[in-house]
Amino acid sequence: MKENSQAYKSIFLVVILVFGVATLYGIKTDETPRFLLFLGRFHPLLLHLPIGALVVTFFIDVWGRIQKNYSIPIVRNLLGFTAIFSIITCFLGYFLSLEGGYQKQTLDYHFYAGIITALLASTLFLLSLQPNFKTNKTFLPIFVLSLISISVTGHYGSVLTHGDNFLTEYARFSKKEKTIEVVDSLKIYENVIAKILDKKCVHCHNASKQKGELSLISEASILKGGKDGVSVVAANASMSPLYQRLLLPIADEKHMPPEGKEQLTKDEIWLLEYWINNGVDFKNYAINAKENDTLKKALEKYLVFNKIKIPKASKDDIEKIQNIGFRVLELVPGEAALNVKSLKASFTKETIDQLSALKEQIVELDFNDTELTDPMTEVIKEFKNLKTLRLNSPKITDNSISNFKKLERLEVLNIYNTDISTKGLSELLQVIQPKKIYAWKTNINNEKATQLQKEFKVQIYCNLAEGFVEDSRLEVPEIIPAKTLFTDSIHISAISRLKNVTLRYTLNGKTPDTTSNIIKDKIILSSSKTLKIGAFKKGWLPSDIVIREYAKVKQQVSNFIIHKKPDERYPDAKKLFDLEEGSLSFKDGKWVGYYGNDLQTTIDLGAIKTVDHISFSCLEDVGSWILYPTNFTVYASNTKNSTFKKIGELAINREGEGAEAEMKKITIKVSGTSARYFKVIIKNHKTLPKWHPAAGNPSWIFVDEIYFW
């Protein structure tokens, strides 16, 4: 025991001496040394050790007393561990606080509560060194007090890092958000900008934690700015530090939010720019939303709709409707909302009336190719949650309009091939305004429909030539697996989420149609092919065609030289040849990145080999300063030291300026080229072009696979 006691004393002395000297050195210097700031960053990592150890020790202590099987060495060693790491954590916390940006009062509470916790833990350890310490009347009370102290310390720590209401946020009922269903009713700051800042910025810029002495929680704090001055310059986003920092490279230490935090989307950055350029308005509603399509589209994401709770239908009711001639599908698997479609050409009114069993659950109702009469539509007025109604019967007249007026949530009305007139449609629009009305082959006058469209702000399609296209295009099929490179053969499957969909494909470059080959099981490729797949179903528009370029890699690369190393943040050049393709995220660990530099590599195939194509994959993400390369050049030689001969060069063009992240393959055809050594050069833009918001800064290129096929 004496040996252990002496060892602990030595450790305590070393910890206090080392960290004490470091603290004194930091106090005496005018500027906090970087190594102290570095050590401070370990505070969040180590603080969990004394917390966990103290709680475990308390459990062992109490359990040992109850079971009368008390393990003194375990309790003593755990308390020693807790005391040592409590002291270290206090020092590291102090170093972290030297960065600034924290609310002083809260920081003081956290700091002194932490010191008290360390003192109590050390006291417990010193008591444990005494004989028969477990019978000491002060031991348990001090233990309980230390648990309270560490809880208080943790609470104030959470306030510093996450805000005042971090612990209590979900302890009370959430405030119901006000319903806002039209863009014009959005307040640009309160309903949009404040939400963006709260989600992406406030965790570091709040009342308790103010990085750069900047808080973004209110109008006053935003206008006040931080230690470097104002954060926003009204009517000038380009001169506003808040906006400027969003455009910096993500690796830049001044980029906000910092790397590793959730970044702002392209739309969120655009909205902040718009808000600043339009005067930093904290009071008014969104302006010019109707005239500005970009603004309107961005704001629509912030609308708040009245959420409707639909009860689940019973299995018996669903089966009852299915048995009388209807298909019943869940719109979302496991959810209550239903799509109901008639499967017969005719029904009796009594049969149609039975649909009332699902009056709350029916959200989409399809009577296409079903002969209905006006009396049969009476039951429809009961469907209070109906959003889409599709009819196709010349026996339906304006007499049915009175039933449709009850459908307050109706969004799409298809009255194709009915006898409804302009008068009936006008009466309907006086009460409800569906977003889209398909009225081809009706008694609705085209000119009158145009007038009604403008008056009630709805879309009315009365003529096929004017663009009558119903929202029934099939989704593109999903192709499995996602990879497109292989060395022997590859088995490809395609699936559709809808039933009774036929998937057709081609391998000859032609676009699939209803005469193309059907995917029955799997497509097996043993050579490089261009695969095109489309989904087809009667009564639906075909899906968009999915195109995949599959390449059978002839020569796998294991020996290569990188002439200029990639950026240290994306450094592993082996990823260029591992045949594991990257995604649209440059952070997925599968891309190699170059910041302002070109990629140049010399590849040794081990022997003279014949290749027909050389390709690579590249990424473009304009918001992250990543652009497609400008040029792809390939040289070849039979010996390492002889002159390389250029065998192919390709200028790379990009489409658009500011699209979402995308990727593509670049290929040079070198038919029948035989060589052992290949030199590949992929050129960077060097600097971002004039049209880019951060023009003049270095640009990135991200390359994934370089392969021979």
XYZ file of C-alpha atoms in Angstrom:
709
model
C 0.000 0.000 0.000
C 2.856 2.366 0.841
C 4.422 1.722 -2.560
C 1.131 2.550 -4.324
C 0.682 5.647 -2.213
C 4.174 6.854 -3.090
C 3.568 6.187 -6.796
C 0.376 8.209 -6.769
C 2.076 11.055 -4.943
C 4.767 11.122 -7.637
C 2.167 11.196 -10.397
C 0.232 14.008 -8.687
C 3.444 15.995 -8.258
C 4.486 15.562 -11.912
C 1.007 16.512 -13.231
C 0.753 19.631 -11.085
C 4.353 20.643 -11.807
C 4.171 20.192 -15.607
C 0.776 21.765 -16.113
C 1.432 24.435 -13.504
C 4.613 25.567 -15.261
C 2.784 25.566 -18.625
C 0.021 27.699 -17.116
C 2.458 30.214 -15.627
C 4.286 30.438 -18.951
C 1.000 31.116 -20.735
C 0.046 33.834 -18.240
C 3.361 35.664 -18.630
C 3.373 35.731 -22.442
C 1.548 38.500 -24.308
C 0.004 36.042 -26.742
C -1.193 32.596 -25.723
C 1.321 29.995 -27.006
C -0.054 27.741 -29.732
C 0.994 24.569 -27.885
C -1.302 25.544 -24.970
C -4.196 26.105 -27.377
C -3.371 22.728 -28.919
C -3.504 21.035 -25.515
C -6.772 22.812 -24.736
C -8.476 21.082 -27.649
C -8.060 17.769 -25.739
C -10.348 18.987 -22.941
C -13.586 17.654 -24.547
C -11.832 14.337 -25.175
C -10.517 13.733 -21.642
C -13.345 15.174 -19.552
C -15.408 12.002 -19.968
C -12.740 9.897 -18.225
C -13.146 11.305 -14.677
C -16.933 11.481 -15.107
C -17.214 7.815 -16.039
C -14.641 6.687 -13.479
C -16.364 8.567 -10.629
C -19.787 7.104 -11.434
C -18.393 3.563 -11.747
C -16.498 3.934 -8.467
C -19.641 5.087 -6.674
C -21.529 2.057 -7.967
C -18.751 -0.334 -6.866
C -18.559 1.349 -3.455
C -22.308 1.154 -2.766
C -22.661 -2.363 -4.213
C -19.702 -3.580 -2.140
C -21.266 -2.227 1.025
C -24.610 -3.891 0.251
C -23.033 -7.247 -0.666
C -20.527 -7.005 2.198
C -17.785 -7.762 -0.311
C -15.945 -4.439 -0.447
C -12.903 -4.281 -2.746
C -10.644 -1.623 -1.239
C -7.855 -1.815 -3.907
C -10.333 -1.343 -6.803
C -12.054 1.642 -5.176
C -8.706 3.204 -4.202
C -7.192 2.846 -7.703
C -10.316 4.156 -9.430
C -10.371 7.184 -7.135
C -6.686 7.793 -7.876
C -7.418 7.635 -11.617
C -10.386 10.021 -11.180
C -8.395 12.527 -9.162
C -5.454 12.623 -11.609
C -7.601 13.055 -14.696
C -9.864 15.592 -12.962
C -6.818 17.776 -12.363
C -5.528 17.327 -15.940
C -8.978 18.115 -17.318
C -9.124 21.346 -15.298
C -5.819 22.520 -16.747
C -6.857 21.606 -20.299
C -10.172 23.388 -19.804
C -8.307 26.516 -18.769
C -6.108 26.294 -21.878
C -9.209 25.897 -24.051
C -10.813 28.970 -22.490
C -7.814 31.044 -23.640
C -9.199 30.847 -27.187
C -11.943 33.226 -26.061
C -15.470 33.425 -27.409
C -17.211 32.192 -24.249
C -19.669 34.067 -22.027
C -17.614 35.026 -18.963
C -20.140 34.311 -16.209
C -21.052 30.870 -17.529
C -17.368 30.091 -18.129
C -16.553 31.045 -14.532
C -19.315 28.815 -13.166
C -18.048 25.910 -15.270
C -14.409 26.566 -14.382
C -14.837 26.828 -10.602
C -17.286 23.908 -10.468
C -14.622 21.858 -12.277
C -11.957 22.880 -9.756
C -14.284 21.958 -6.868
C -14.889 18.576 -8.500
C -11.137 17.967 -8.834
C -10.589 18.934 -5.178
C -13.396 16.652 -3.990
C -12.076 13.746 -6.102
C -8.596 14.300 -4.685
C -10.039 14.413 -1.152
C -11.822 11.106 -1.738
C -8.568 9.570 -2.932
C -6.640 10.842 0.105
C -9.330 9.433 2.401
C -9.091 6.071 0.602
C -5.423 5.874 1.598
C -6.438 5.802 5.276
C -7.032 2.479 7.066
C -10.710 1.484 7.279
C -11.677 4.520 5.170
C -14.987 2.894 4.230
C -16.239 3.375 7.787
C -15.266 7.049 7.742
C -18.484 9.036 8.256
C -17.397 11.795 5.858
C -16.463 9.510 2.957
C -19.943 8.864 1.510
C -21.238 12.445 1.932
C -18.153 13.773 0.109
C -18.686 11.142 -2.577
C -22.306 12.276 -3.105
C -21.176 15.913 -3.090
C -18.570 15.157 -5.778
C -21.267 13.584 -7.990
C -23.409 16.713 -7.599
C -20.415 18.905 -8.359
C -19.464 17.004 -11.513
C -23.107 17.200 -12.688
C -23.142 20.981 -12.196
C -19.831 21.238 -14.056
C -21.218 19.199 -16.924
C -24.355 21.326 -17.085
C -22.441 24.567 -17.463
C -20.143 22.883 -19.966
C -23.150 21.975 -22.111
C -24.409 25.556 -21.857
C -21.054 26.817 -23.133
C -20.933 24.473 -26.109
C -24.599 23.999 -27.007
C -26.536 26.934 -25.586
C -28.664 27.732 -22.544
C -31.478 25.263 -23.121
C -29.465 22.248 -24.266
C -30.508 20.013 -21.356
C -34.070 21.266 -21.110
C -34.926 21.667 -24.802
C -36.914 18.432 -25.013
C -38.159 18.471 -21.412
C -41.069 20.697 -22.367
C -43.635 20.446 -25.115
C -42.447 21.798 -28.420
C -43.977 25.046 -29.546
C -46.269 24.473 -32.480
C -44.947 26.258 -35.522
C -47.301 28.720 -37.141
C -48.762 27.429 -40.385
C -47.408 29.308 -43.436
C -48.636 27.841 -46.707
C -47.800 30.643 -49.175
C -44.413 32.223 -49.864
C -45.734 35.787 -49.496
C -46.527 35.096 -45.825
C -42.914 34.275 -44.934
C -40.970 36.874 -42.986
C -37.569 36.825 -44.608
C -35.573 36.988 -41.347
C -37.845 35.401 -38.762
C -39.044 32.449 -40.884
C -36.002 31.894 -43.106
C -32.667 33.517 -42.220
C -33.019 32.927 -38.465
C -33.673 29.232 -39.136
C -30.556 28.961 -41.291
C -28.395 30.659 -38.671
C -29.916 28.625 -35.840
C -29.251 25.333 -37.626
C -25.761 26.007 -38.996
C -24.180 28.885 -37.022
C -25.681 29.487 -33.577
C -24.003 26.501 -31.919
C -20.744 28.533 -32.020
C -22.243 32.043 -31.944
C -24.775 32.182 -29.125
C -25.162 34.029 -25.851
C -22.853 31.636 -23.965
C -20.357 30.743 -26.690
C -19.313 33.625 -28.916
C -16.520 32.623 -31.268
C -14.832 35.814 -32.416
C -17.058 37.643 -29.893
C -19.907 37.248 -32.386
C -23.445 36.226 -31.493
C -26.060 35.516 -34.171
C -29.127 34.998 -31.995
C -30.822 38.382 -32.435
C -31.062 41.485 -34.584
C -29.012 43.501 -32.103
C -26.183 40.974 -31.848
C -25.976 40.469 -35.626
C -25.752 44.214 -36.258
C -23.237 44.632 -33.424
C -20.796 42.193 -35.027
C -17.728 40.694 -33.356
C -14.174 41.538 -32.440
C -13.298 42.190 -36.101
C -16.160 44.622 -36.601
C -19.536 44.321 -38.304
C -20.629 40.920 -39.611
C -23.015 42.184 -42.298
C -22.892 45.233 -44.549
C -26.414 46.126 -45.664
C -26.910 45.957 -49.445
C -23.398 44.536 -49.969
C -23.008 40.800 -49.366
C -19.583 40.667 -51.015
C -18.229 43.026 -48.318
C -19.970 41.228 -45.431
C -17.626 38.982 -43.386
C -20.536 36.659 -42.520
C -21.053 35.936 -46.228
C -17.366 36.067 -47.226
C -16.436 33.276 -44.826
C -19.030 30.962 -46.320
C -17.200 31.162 -49.669
C -13.710 30.404 -48.379
C -12.283 26.924 -49.109
C -13.572 24.472 -46.565
C -9.997 23.746 -45.466
C -9.329 27.437 -44.705
C -9.255 28.041 -40.953
C -11.476 31.109 -41.445
C -14.129 29.180 -43.395
C -17.457 29.010 -41.590
C -18.886 26.699 -40.460
C -15.590 24.931 -39.661
C -14.691 21.719 -41.472
C -16.466 18.817 -39.780
C -19.583 20.876 -39.015
C -22.706 20.741 -41.177
C -22.181 23.141 -44.083
C -24.700 25.544 -45.584
C -26.368 24.374 -48.772
C -26.178 26.276 -52.038
C -29.731 27.584 -51.502
C -28.989 28.681 -47.932
C -25.933 30.651 -49.070
C -27.997 32.209 -51.855
C -30.715 33.251 -49.399
C -28.202 34.851 -47.036
C -26.684 36.743 -49.956
C -30.155 37.857 -51.082
C -31.106 38.980 -47.562
C -27.935 41.038 -47.133
C -28.109 42.581 -50.611
C -31.707 43.588 -49.947
C -30.875 45.642 -46.882
C -30.614 43.133 -43.988
C -34.348 43.358 -43.318
C -35.437 42.016 -39.905
C -39.106 43.026 -40.038
C -40.808 42.602 -43.392
C -42.142 39.735 -45.446
C -40.325 38.190 -48.412
C -40.210 40.773 -51.166
C -40.467 40.204 -54.903
C -41.108 36.491 -54.345
C -43.633 36.255 -57.155
C -41.373 37.946 -59.680
C -38.192 36.090 -58.701
C -38.364 32.370 -59.551
C -35.071 31.578 -57.803
C -36.233 33.277 -54.598
C -39.639 31.620 -54.741
C -38.128 28.167 -55.188
C -35.666 28.656 -52.328
C -38.346 29.988 -49.970
C -40.777 27.134 -50.606
C -38.641 24.900 -48.388
C -39.518 27.099 -45.403
C -43.273 26.878 -45.737
C -45.034 25.284 -42.753
C -48.105 23.254 -43.571
C -50.834 22.092 -41.276
C -49.879 18.513 -40.547
C -52.815 16.153 -40.773
C -52.940 13.022 -38.658
C -54.690 10.254 -40.533
C -55.740 7.162 -38.550
C -54.771 3.781 -39.948
C -57.550 1.906 -41.713
C -58.474 -1.519 -40.448
C -57.400 -4.556 -42.430
C -61.047 -5.594 -42.787
C -62.028 -2.258 -44.352
C -59.157 -2.427 -46.838
C -60.011 -5.994 -47.815
C -63.671 -5.017 -48.186
C -62.772 -2.314 -50.741
C -60.382 -4.628 -52.558
C -63.082 -7.300 -52.856
C -65.536 -4.944 -54.581
C -63.074 -4.098 -57.365
C -60.505 -1.547 -56.190
C -56.755 -1.630 -55.839
C -55.638 -0.199 -52.485
C -52.011 0.818 -51.912
C -50.243 2.670 -49.120
C -48.731 5.885 -50.481
C -45.812 5.434 -48.070
C -45.186 1.927 -46.710
C -46.426 1.737 -43.122
C -48.323 5.041 -43.303
C -52.103 5.539 -43.258
C -52.570 7.547 -46.491
C -53.954 5.389 -49.327
C -54.087 5.390 -53.106
C -57.321 3.795 -54.370
C -57.850 2.929 -58.032
C -60.886 1.358 -59.680
C -60.224 -1.878 -61.576
C -63.640 -2.226 -63.225
C -65.296 -0.389 -66.093
C -68.577 0.096 -64.209
C -69.960 0.095 -60.676
C -73.308 0.625 -59.003
C -73.866 3.618 -56.756
C -74.220 1.263 -53.785
C -70.787 -0.190 -54.510
C -69.165 3.230 -54.853
C -70.747 4.344 -51.571
C -68.824 1.604 -49.753
C -65.657 3.667 -50.270
C -66.824 5.733 -47.294
C -65.252 3.044 -45.100
C -61.889 4.624 -46.077
C -63.068 8.244 -46.207
C -60.271 9.484 -43.895
C -57.493 7.436 -45.476
C -58.094 8.013 -49.214
C -55.632 10.665 -50.406
C -55.491 9.672 -54.077
C -58.581 8.371 -55.915
C -58.427 7.175 -59.518
C -61.556 6.416 -61.583
C -59.796 6.417 -64.950
C -61.628 4.346 -67.598
C -64.564 3.870 -65.212
C -68.081 4.916 -66.189
C -69.437 7.122 -63.412
C -72.548 9.265 -63.120
C -73.184 12.395 -61.094
C -75.035 10.578 -58.267
C -72.039 8.259 -57.860
C -69.769 11.181 -56.980
C -71.791 12.090 -53.874
C -69.615 9.893 -51.658
C -66.493 11.789 -52.759
C -67.457 14.861 -50.717
C -66.774 12.815 -47.561
C -63.075 12.365 -48.416
C -61.718 15.302 -46.428
C -58.057 14.342 -46.968
C -58.321 13.789 -50.725
C -55.491 15.475 -52.665
C -55.722 13.851 -56.107
C -58.946 12.954 -57.955
C -58.939 11.440 -61.422
C -62.165 11.019 -63.426
C -62.860 9.888 -66.985
C -66.552 9.630 -67.773
C -68.712 11.708 -70.196
C -71.690 11.180 -67.858
C -70.214 13.473 -65.219
C -71.568 17.013 -65.554
C -71.610 20.277 -63.648
C -73.983 18.599 -61.189
C -70.951 16.914 -59.586
C -69.277 20.247 -58.858
C -71.212 20.667 -55.609
C -69.570 17.461 -54.337
C -66.082 18.576 -55.339
C -66.481 21.879 -53.475
C -66.157 19.999 -50.176
C -62.610 18.829 -51.021
C -60.669 21.578 -49.260
C -57.300 19.805 -49.560
C -57.608 18.885 -53.223
C -54.419 19.645 -55.169
C -54.853 17.798 -58.481
C -58.190 17.393 -60.301
C -58.362 15.427 -63.533
C -61.757 15.812 -65.242
C -60.596 14.501 -68.625
C -63.366 13.356 -70.982
C -66.201 14.661 -68.772
C -69.119 16.955 -69.604
C -68.070 19.654 -67.128
C -68.342 23.179 -68.546
C -66.632 26.521 -68.039
C -69.490 27.559 -65.755
C -69.004 24.512 -63.523
C -65.246 25.012 -63.299
C -65.750 28.694 -62.419
C -68.162 27.748 -59.618
C -65.627 25.264 -58.261
C -62.771 27.774 -58.260
C -64.878 30.232 -56.297
C -64.688 27.787 -53.377
C -61.482 25.710 -53.743
C -58.384 26.178 -55.908
C -56.551 22.946 -56.756
C -52.991 23.545 -57.938
C -53.511 21.678 -61.209
C -56.654 20.919 -63.219
C -56.533 18.636 -66.258
C -59.565 19.447 -68.410
C -58.793 18.063 -71.837
C -61.843 16.900 -73.863
C -64.383 18.808 -71.737
C -66.817 21.672 -72.384
C -64.386 24.169 -70.900
C -63.481 27.033 -73.233
C -59.744 27.540 -73.688
C -59.882 31.321 -73.515
C -62.082 31.255 -70.409
C -59.759 28.692 -68.850
C -56.826 31.063 -69.397
C -58.749 33.840 -67.659
C -59.654 31.584 -64.730
C -56.055 30.458 -64.508
C -54.846 34.030 -64.069
C -57.679 35.008 -61.749
C -57.336 32.102 -59.337
C -53.603 31.394 -59.830
C -54.024 27.722 -60.758
C -52.719 25.648 -63.653
C -55.457 24.552 -66.083
C -54.607 22.230 -68.972
C -57.305 22.206 -71.635
C -55.445 21.187 -74.762
C -52.991 18.385 -75.364
C -50.976 20.557 -77.712
C -50.537 23.118 -74.940
C -48.750 20.643 -72.779
C -51.349 18.321 -71.268
C -49.076 15.944 -69.417
C -50.304 14.367 -66.237
C -47.936 13.762 -63.343
C -47.615 10.038 -64.007
C -44.068 9.577 -65.231
C -42.403 6.488 -63.802
C -39.418 6.867 -61.512
C -36.051 5.833 -62.872
C -35.098 2.288 -61.857
C -32.389 1.663 -59.283
C -29.342 -0.179 -60.591
C -27.400 -2.556 -58.322
C -24.434 -2.554 -57.759
C -23.385 1.065 -58.125
C -19.874 0.260 -59.373
C -19.154 0.316 -63.111
C -15.586 -1.056 -63.226
C -14.807 -4.771 -63.244
C -11.958 -7.120 -64.176
C -13.740 -10.363 -65.084
C -17.523 -9.979 -65.286
C -20.256 -8.062 -63.491
C -23.827 -9.047 -62.587
C -26.283 -6.159 -62.791
C -29.798 -5.970 -61.345
C -32.424 -3.249 -61.716
C -35.477 -2.699 -59.540
C -38.509 -0.403 -59.494
C -40.535 0.517 -56.414
C -43.828 0.239 -58.307
C -45.566 -3.032 -59.086
C -46.086 -4.381 -62.602
C -43.365 -2.233 -64.108
C -41.403 -3.646 -67.030
C -37.710 -2.773 -67.139
C -36.155 -2.805 -70.611
C -32.553 -2.296 -71.652
C -30.143 -1.958 -74.552
C -26.414 -2.554 -74.906
C -26.047 -1.231 -78.464
C -26.254 2.494 -77.724
C -29.919 2.825 -78.722
C -32.550 4.261 -76.398
C -34.780 1.557 -74.848
C -38.424 1.446 -75.957
C -41.314 -0.992 -75.624
C -39.627 -3.394 -78.065
C -36.298 -3.597 -76.225
C -35.079 -6.570 -74.178
C -36.778 -7.116 -70.803
C -34.716 -7.504 -67.624
C -35.943 -10.812 -66.212
C -33.206 -11.587 -63.713
C -29.703 -10.182 -64.073
C -27.650 -8.722 -66.875
C -24.191 -10.293 -67.032
C -21.450 -8.286 -68.722
C -18.047 -9.738 -69.555
C -16.885 -6.866 -71.758
C -17.117 -3.054 -71.744
C -20.609 -1.872 -72.650
C -22.922 1.128 -72.461
C -26.053 0.040 -70.606
C -29.303 1.986 -70.961
C -32.344 1.074 -68.841
C -35.873 2.480 -68.789
C -39.094 1.654 -66.911
C -42.368 1.092 -68.780
C -45.967 0.561 -67.655
C -49.303 0.834 -69.389
C -51.056 4.126 -68.622
C -47.820 5.749 -67.404
C -45.180 7.829 -69.095
C -41.862 5.941 -69.407
C -39.150 6.831 -66.937
C -36.105 8.827 -67.880
C -33.387 6.584 -69.269
C -30.553 5.581 -66.939
C -27.211 5.372 -68.725
C -24.206 3.568 -67.232
C -20.797 3.159 -68.866
C -19.346 -0.202 -67.791
C -15.641 -0.783 -68.371
C -13.746 -4.055 -68.146
C -10.354 -3.057 -66.813
C -7.605 -4.773 -68.806
C -4.588 -3.790 -66.742
C -4.684 -3.276 -62.983
C -2.098 -0.771 -61.769
C 0.129 -1.535 -58.797
C 3.360 0.274 -59.716
C 3.238 4.032 -60.249
C 5.004 7.279 -59.401
C 3.178 10.460 -58.373
C 5.294 13.430 -59.486
C 3.544 15.967 -57.258
C 1.855 14.742 -54.108
C -1.882 15.376 -53.580
C -3.062 17.813 -50.940
C -2.327 16.438 -47.460
C -6.050 16.367 -46.650
C -6.794 13.931 -49.494
C -3.404 12.276 -49.867
C -3.701 8.544 -50.604
C -2.691 8.217 -54.262
C -3.415 4.468 -54.189
C -7.090 5.383 -54.419
C -6.447 6.347 -58.053
C -6.086 2.676 -58.965
C -8.105 0.653 -56.391
C -11.246 0.329 -58.619
C -13.425 1.627 -55.752
C -15.428 4.455 -57.291
C -16.193 7.649 -55.378
C -19.587 9.205 -54.784
C -20.796 12.797 -55.186
C -19.227 13.631 -51.817
C -15.543 14.537 -52.006
C -15.279 13.531 -48.338
C -16.236 9.878 -48.858
C -12.569 8.816 -48.600
C -12.305 7.606 -52.190
C -11.084 10.760 -53.950
C -7.595 12.227 -54.373
C -7.527 16.044 -54.244
C -5.179 18.636 -55.743
C -5.433 22.259 -54.594
C -4.187 24.585 -57.336
C -1.896 21.897 -58.790
C -1.983 19.382 -61.650
C -2.011 15.614 -61.252
C 0.907 13.889 -62.983
C 1.703 10.196 -62.653
C 3.909 7.689 -64.477
C 2.468 4.161 -64.532
C 4.450 0.946 -65.023
C 2.326 -1.961 -66.291
C 5.205 -4.388 -65.647
C 5.510 -5.443 -69.288
C 4.500 -4.170 -72.692
C 0.708 -4.355 -72.761
C -1.922 -3.375 -75.314
C -4.668 -0.961 -74.306
C -7.522 0.645 -76.238
C -8.832 3.278 -73.819
C -7.506 5.256 -70.856
C -10.057 6.884 -68.558
C -10.407 8.632 -65.241
C -13.304 9.851 -63.069
C -13.526 13.429 -61.827
C -15.827 15.489 -59.627
C -17.261 18.995 -59.795
C -18.751 20.825 -56.804
C -18.670 24.561 -57.513
C -19.657 25.580 -53.984
C -16.624 23.686 -52.604
C -14.277 25.211 -55.231
C -13.984 21.888 -57.075
C -14.043 22.124 -60.877
C -13.609 19.584 -63.629
C -10.000 19.523 -64.961
C -9.181 21.518 -68.096
C -7.086 18.963 -69.971
C -6.216 15.255 -70.080
C -2.971 14.200 -71.794
C -1.411 10.722 -72.066
C 2.145 9.776 -73.132
C 3.585 6.273 -73.664
C 7.003 4.625 -73.790
C 8.409 1.100 -73.883
C 11.316 1.930 -71.583
C 11.415 4.033 -68.448
C 14.194 6.396 -69.526
C 13.370 6.840 -73.211
C 11.407 9.763 -74.599
C 7.671 9.527 -73.996
C 5.473 9.961 -77.042
C 2.136 11.738 -76.792
C -0.650 9.295 -77.714
C -3.705 11.355 -76.827
C -4.931 14.699 -75.566
C -8.411 15.914 -74.694
C -9.675 19.347 -73.656
C -12.359 19.045 -70.985
C -15.337 21.371 -71.151
C -17.770 21.970 -68.343
C -21.467 22.807 -68.590
C -23.094 25.416 -66.409
C -21.750 27.627 -63.671
C -23.055 26.607 -60.270
C -24.806 23.269 -60.715
C -25.121 20.737 -57.920
C -22.255 18.314 -57.341
C -21.747 15.976 -60.300
C -19.158 13.555 -61.625
C -18.184 12.160 -65.014
C -15.704 9.896 -66.737
C -13.160 11.260 -69.202
C -11.824 8.874 -71.849
C -9.070 9.015 -74.469
C -9.260 6.372 -77.153
C -5.804 4.918 -77.962
C -6.821 1.842 -79.974
C -4.177 -0.901 -80.059
C -1.471 1.081 -78.260
C 1.284 -1.207 -76.921
C 3.606 0.134 -74.219
C 4.861 -0.563 -70.729
C 5.048 2.974 -69.336
C 2.274 5.564 -69.483
C 2.485 9.151 -68.283
C -0.857 10.768 -67.383
C -1.279 14.517 -66.847
C -4.589 15.960 -65.612
C -4.530 19.759 -65.531
C -6.115 22.005 -62.915
C -7.682 25.425 -63.587
C -5.045 26.735 -61.137
C -7.355 29.562 -60.003
C -11.110 29.914 -59.887
C -12.528 31.730 -62.958
C -14.071 35.211 -62.927
C -17.664 33.990 -62.703
C -16.971 32.153 -59.421
C -17.850 34.044 -56.187
C -14.317 33.312 -54.905
C -12.554 34.116 -58.199
C -8.775 34.306 -58.007
C -8.374 31.705 -55.257
C -6.802 28.303 -56.064
C -9.213 25.718 -57.426
C -9.484 22.029 -56.594
C -9.545 18.992 -58.844
C -10.695 15.652 -57.432
C -9.782 12.477 -59.325
C -10.861 8.954 -58.481
C -10.028 6.093 -60.840
C -7.420 6.047 -63.614
C -7.867 2.822 -65.553
C -6.925 1.034 -68.778
C -9.547 -0.872 -70.781
